[in-house]
PDB file of C-alpha atoms in Angstrom:
ATOM      1  CA  MET A   1     -20.537 -16.245  10.596  1.00  0.00           C
ATOM      2  CA  TYR A   2     -18.344 -13.209  10.274  1.00  0.00           C
ATOM      3  CA  LEU A   3     -15.324 -13.378   7.890  1.00  0.00           C
ATOM      4  CA  VAL A   4     -12.053 -11.297   8.112  1.00  0.00           C
ATOM      5  CA  SER A   5     -13.267  -9.075   5.304  1.00  0.00           C
ATOM      6  CA  ASP A   6     -16.437  -8.249   7.173  1.00  0.00           C
ATOM      7  CA  LEU A   7     -14.320  -7.013  10.099  1.00  0.00           C
ATOM      8  CA  LEU A   8     -12.318  -4.813   7.714  1.00  0.00           C
ATOM      9  CA  LYS A   9     -15.490  -3.397   6.412  1.00  0.00           C
ATOM     10  CA  ILE A  10     -16.436  -2.331   9.935  1.00  0.00           C
ATOM     11  CA  LYS A  11     -13.031  -1.131  11.160  1.00  0.00           C
ATOM     12  CA  GLY A  12     -11.382   0.072   7.987  1.00  0.00           C
ATOM     13  CA  ARG A  13      -8.228  -1.166   6.473  1.00  0.00           C
ATOM     14  CA  ALA A  14      -5.677   1.412   8.071  1.00  0.00           C
ATOM     15  CA  VAL A  15      -2.480  -0.313   9.220  1.00  0.00           C
ATOM     16  CA  TRP A  16      -0.055   1.678  11.005  1.00  0.00           C
ATOM     17  CA  THR A  17       3.659   0.766  10.084  1.00  0.00           C
ATOM     18  CA  CYS A  18       7.136   1.647  10.945  1.00  0.00           C
ATOM     19  CA  SER A  19      10.531   0.749   9.785  1.00  0.00           C
ATOM     20  CA  PRO A  20      12.904  -1.796  11.245  1.00  0.00           C
ATOM     21  CA  ARG A  21      15.191   1.136  11.930  1.00  0.00           C
ATOM     22  CA  THR A  22      12.455   3.198  13.607  1.00  0.00           C
ATOM     23  CA  PRO A  23      13.690   4.307  17.240  1.00  0.00           C
ATOM     24  CA  LEU A  24      11.798   2.494  19.885  1.00  0.00           C
ATOM     25  CA  LEU A  25      10.425   5.733  21.395  1.00  0.00           C
ATOM     26  CA  GLU A  26       9.122   6.990  18.125  1.00  0.00           C
ATOM     27  CA  ALA A  27       7.164   3.582  17.690  1.00  0.00           C
ATOM     28  CA  LEU A  28       5.772   3.776  21.213  1.00  0.00           C
ATOM     29  CA  LYS A  29       4.508   7.465  20.552  1.00  0.00           C
ATOM     30  CA  LEU A  30       2.795   6.326  17.269  1.00  0.00           C
ATOM     31  CA  MET A  31       1.046   3.527  19.258  1.00  0.00           C
ATOM     32  CA  ALA A  32       0.004   5.931  21.911  1.00  0.00           C
ATOM     33  CA  GLU A  33      -1.149   8.548  19.341  1.00  0.00           C
ATOM     34  CA  LYS A  34      -3.228   6.254  17.311  1.00  0.00           C
ATOM     35  CA  ASN A  35      -4.483   4.120  20.292  1.00  0.00           C
ATOM     36  CA  ILE A  36      -3.294   0.886  19.134  1.00  0.00           C
ATOM     37  CA  GLY A  37      -1.265  -2.197  20.539  1.00  0.00           C
ATOM     38  CA  ALA A  38       0.998  -2.969  17.687  1.00  0.00           C
ATOM     39  CA  LEU A  39       2.803  -1.715  14.675  1.00  0.00           C
ATOM     40  CA  LEU A  40       3.575  -3.787  11.567  1.00  0.00           C
ATOM     41  CA  VAL A  41       7.259  -3.402  10.818  1.00  0.00           C
ATOM     42  CA  THR A  42       7.793  -3.053   6.942  1.00  0.00           C
ATOM     43  CA  GLU A  43      10.383  -2.334   4.584  1.00  0.00           C
ATOM     44  CA  GLY A  44       8.652  -1.243   1.392  1.00  0.00           C
ATOM     45  CA  GLU A  45       5.786  -3.569   0.887  1.00  0.00           C
ATOM     46  CA  GLN A  46       7.681  -6.309   2.580  1.00  0.00           C
ATOM     47  CA  ILE A  47       6.584  -7.323   6.170  1.00  0.00           C
ATOM     48  CA  GLU A  48       9.551  -7.558   8.269  1.00  0.00           C
ATOM     49  CA  GLY A  49       8.050  -8.150  11.582  1.00  0.00           C
ATOM     50  CA  ILE A  50       5.458  -6.927  14.217  1.00  0.00           C
ATOM     51  CA  VAL A  51       6.225  -5.031  17.361  1.00  0.00           C
ATOM     52  CA  SER A  52       3.535  -4.891  20.118  1.00  0.00           C
ATOM     53  CA  GLU A  53       3.335  -3.385  23.555  1.00  0.00           C
ATOM     54  CA  ARG A  54       3.690  -6.900  24.958  1.00  0.00           C
ATOM     55  CA  ASP A  55       6.981  -7.521  22.827  1.00  0.00           C
ATOM     56  CA  VAL A  56       8.454  -4.201  24.231  1.00  0.00           C
ATOM     57  CA  VAL A  57       7.757  -5.212  27.870  1.00  0.00           C
ATOM     58  CA  ARG A  58       9.116  -8.662  27.526  1.00  0.00           C
ATOM     59  CA  ARG A  59      12.262  -7.399  25.871  1.00  0.00           C
ATOM     60  CA  LEU A  60      12.933  -4.697  28.455  1.00  0.00           C
ATOM     61  CA  ALA A  61      12.481  -7.264  31.065  1.00  0.00           C
ATOM     62  CA  ALA A  62      14.927  -9.564  29.568  1.00  0.00           C
ATOM     63  CA  LYS A  63      17.459  -6.720  28.905  1.00  0.00           C
ATOM     64  CA  GLY A  64      16.997  -5.104  32.202  1.00  0.00           C
ATOM     65  CA  GLN A  65      17.332  -1.684  30.794  1.00  0.00           C
ATOM     66  CA  CYS A  66      15.413   0.684  28.481  1.00  0.00           C
ATOM     67  CA  LEU A  67      17.289   2.375  25.594  1.00  0.00           C
ATOM     68  CA  LEU A  68      14.475   4.192  23.823  1.00  0.00           C
ATOM     69  CA  ASP A  69      16.790   5.149  20.811  1.00  0.00           C
ATOM     70  CA  GLU A  70      17.469   1.431  19.873  1.00  0.00           C
ATOM     71  CA  PRO A  71      15.586   0.312  16.565  1.00  0.00           C
ATOM     72  CA  VAL A  72      12.372  -1.545  16.718  1.00  0.00           C
ATOM     73  CA  ALA A  73      14.076  -4.442  14.940  1.00  0.00           C
ATOM     74  CA  ASP A  74      15.636  -5.385  18.326  1.00  0.00           C
ATOM     75  CA  PHE A  75      12.047  -5.705  19.875  1.00  0.00           C
ATOM     76  CA  MET A  76       9.825  -6.988  16.897  1.00  0.00           C
ATOM     77  CA  THR A  77       8.600 -10.556  16.300  1.00  0.00           C
ATOM     78  CA  GLU A  78       9.978 -11.648  13.061  1.00  0.00           C
ATOM     79  CA  ASP A  79       7.885 -14.618  12.310  1.00  0.00           C
ATOM     80  CA  VAL A  80       4.416 -12.932  11.525  1.00  0.00           C
ATOM     81  CA  ILE A  81       1.357 -15.042  11.020  1.00  0.00           C
ATOM     82  CA  VAL A  82      -1.133 -13.641   8.578  1.00  0.00           C
ATOM     83  CA  VAL A  83      -4.684 -14.435   7.688  1.00  0.00           C
ATOM     84  CA  ARG A  84      -6.901 -14.083   4.587  1.00  0.00           C
ATOM     85  CA  PRO A  85     -10.013 -11.979   4.140  1.00  0.00           C
ATOM     86  CA  ASP A  86     -11.977 -15.049   3.588  1.00  0.00           C
ATOM     87  CA  MET A  87     -11.123 -16.712   6.904  1.00  0.00           C
ATOM     88  CA  THR A  88     -13.750 -16.833   9.769  1.00  0.00           C
ATOM     89  CA  THR A  89     -13.499 -15.155  12.887  1.00  0.00           C
ATOM     90  CA  SER A  90     -13.541 -18.503  14.666  1.00  0.00           C
ATOM     91  CA  GLU A  91     -10.430 -19.517  12.497  1.00  0.00           C
ATOM     92  CA  CYS A  92      -8.771 -16.183  13.791  1.00  0.00           C
ATOM     93  CA  MET A  93      -9.691 -16.877  17.361  1.00  0.00           C
ATOM     94  CA  GLN A  94      -8.096 -20.370  17.146  1.00  0.00           C
ATOM     95  CA  ILE A  95      -4.975 -18.845  15.556  1.00  0.00           C
ATOM     96  CA  MET A  96      -4.622 -16.211  18.175  1.00  0.00           C
ATOM     97  CA  THR A  97      -5.297 -18.326  21.096  1.00  0.00           C
ATOM     98  CA  GLN A  98      -2.912 -21.065  19.967  1.00  0.00           C
ATOM     99  CA  GLY A  99      -0.155 -18.602  19.352  1.00  0.00           C
ATOM    100  CA  HIS A 100      -0.878 -16.043  22.045  1.00  0.00           C
ATOM    101  CA  PHE A 101      -1.206 -13.294  19.376  1.00  0.00           C
ATOM    102  CA  ARG A 102      -3.441 -10.209  19.854  1.00  0.00           C
ATOM    103  CA  HIS A 103      -2.846  -8.829  16.218  1.00  0.00           C
ATOM    104  CA  LEU A 104      -3.023 -10.439  12.866  1.00  0.00           C
ATOM    105  CA  PRO A 105      -2.089  -8.623   9.601  1.00  0.00           C
ATOM    106  CA  VAL A 106      -4.511  -9.497   6.751  1.00  0.00           C
ATOM    107  CA  MET A 107      -3.038 -10.314   3.339  1.00  0.00           C
ATOM    108  CA  ASP A 108      -5.082 -10.558   0.133  1.00  0.00           C
ATOM    109  CA  GLY A 109      -3.341 -11.684  -2.944  1.00  0.00           C
ATOM    110  CA  GLY A 110       0.085 -10.976  -1.475  1.00  0.00           C
ATOM    111  CA  LYS A 111      -0.969  -7.489  -0.653  1.00  0.00           C
ATOM    112  CA  LEU A 112      -1.452  -5.906   2.998  1.00  0.00           C
ATOM    113  CA  ALA A 113      -5.201  -5.507   3.156  1.00  0.00           C
ATOM    114  CA  GLY A 114      -5.447  -4.606   6.972  1.00  0.00           C
ATOM    115  CA  MET A 115      -4.888  -5.625  10.522  1.00  0.00           C
ATOM    116  CA  ILE A 116      -7.242  -7.150  12.925  1.00  0.00           C
ATOM    117  CA  SER A 117      -7.007  -7.432  16.804  1.00  0.00           C
ATOM    118  CA  ILE A 118      -8.285  -9.686  19.458  1.00  0.00           C
ATOM    119  CA  GLY A 119     -10.826  -7.035  20.268  1.00  0.00           C
ATOM    120  CA  ASP A 120     -12.257  -7.032  16.709  1.00  0.00           C
ATOM    121  CA  VAL A 121     -12.580 -10.771  16.636  1.00  0.00           C
ATOM    122  CA  VAL A 122     -14.143 -11.009  20.205  1.00  0.00           C
ATOM    123  CA  ARG A 123     -16.752  -8.321  19.306  1.00  0.00           C
ATOM    124  CA  ALA A 124     -17.637 -10.193  15.985  1.00  0.00           C
ATOM    125  CA  LEU A 125     -18.048 -13.534  17.851  1.00  0.00           C
ATOM    126  CA  ILE A 126     -20.177 -11.845  20.519  1.00  0.00           C
ATOM    127  CA  GLY A 127     -22.385 -10.306  18.043  1.00  0.00           C
ATOM    128  CA  GLU A 128     -22.853 -13.773  16.248  1.00  0.00           C
ATOM    129  CA  HIS A 129     -23.712 -15.391  19.560  1.00  0.00           C
ATOM    130  CA  GLU A 130     -26.238 -12.438  20.451  1.00  0.00           C
ATOM    131  CA  SER A 131     -27.754 -12.918  17.125  1.00  0.00           C
ATOM    132  CA  THR A 132     -28.229 -16.649  17.600  1.00  0.00           C
ATOM    133  CA  ILE A 133     -29.588 -16.047  21.104  1.00  0.00           C
ATOM    134  CA  VAL A 134     -32.231 -13.592  19.776  1.00  0.00           C
ATOM    135  CA  GLY A 135     -33.151 -15.935  16.928  1.00  0.00           C
ATOM    136  CA  LEU A 136     -33.773 -18.843  19.419  1.00  0.00           C
ATOM    137  CA  GLU A 137     -35.726 -16.914  21.774  1.00  0.00           C
ATOM    138  CA  ASN A 138     -37.982 -15.607  18.896  1.00  0.00           C
ATOM    139  CA  TYR A 139     -38.517 -19.152  17.694  1.00  0.00           C
ATOM    140  CA  ILE A 140     -39.192 -20.492  21.323  1.00  0.00           C
ATOM    141  CA  LEU A 141     -41.602 -17.670  21.950  1.00  0.00           C
ATOM    142  CA  GLY A 142     -43.250 -17.837  18.462  1.00  0.00           C
ATOM    143  CA  ARG A 143     -42.230 -14.318  17.525  1.00  0.00           C
ATOM    144  CA  ASP A 144     -41.831 -13.507  13.822  1.00  0.00           C
ATOM    145  CA  TYR A 145     -42.822 -16.980  12.990  1.00  0.00           C
ATOM    146  CA  ASN A 146     -45.019 -17.330   9.786  1.00  0.00           C
ATOM    147  CA  GLN A 147     -47.504 -19.971   9.883  1.00  0.00           C
TER     148      GLN A 147
END
């Protein structure tokens, strides 16, 4: 079973952030440049929120207009759910499914340790299932079976 710490070893610990005062256009450009779907909104080392492509679309639809110089704070989700490195991918999937989240910051001892996405979690879960299938096939077919 994969842990969040395993995912971070694979994908790295880089977390792209912006300030609550960052203009929306600048945040969107950073997401496009880094090919990511969300930015953590921080003030120093303090997490203030998270802004995702989905947050932006929903807020634009609600406002009926798009002012790209508005601050990210007007678009971000303030209540950020975080996970720990010792949590399993199954636990993360449950949190993401129940909360309709696609991104989870990882906190380790009160410090930001990385961010995982739904894609990271799904890839890990698929890998776990494929490994189980291969193991069962080998057992059934008598491969790699020491007598």
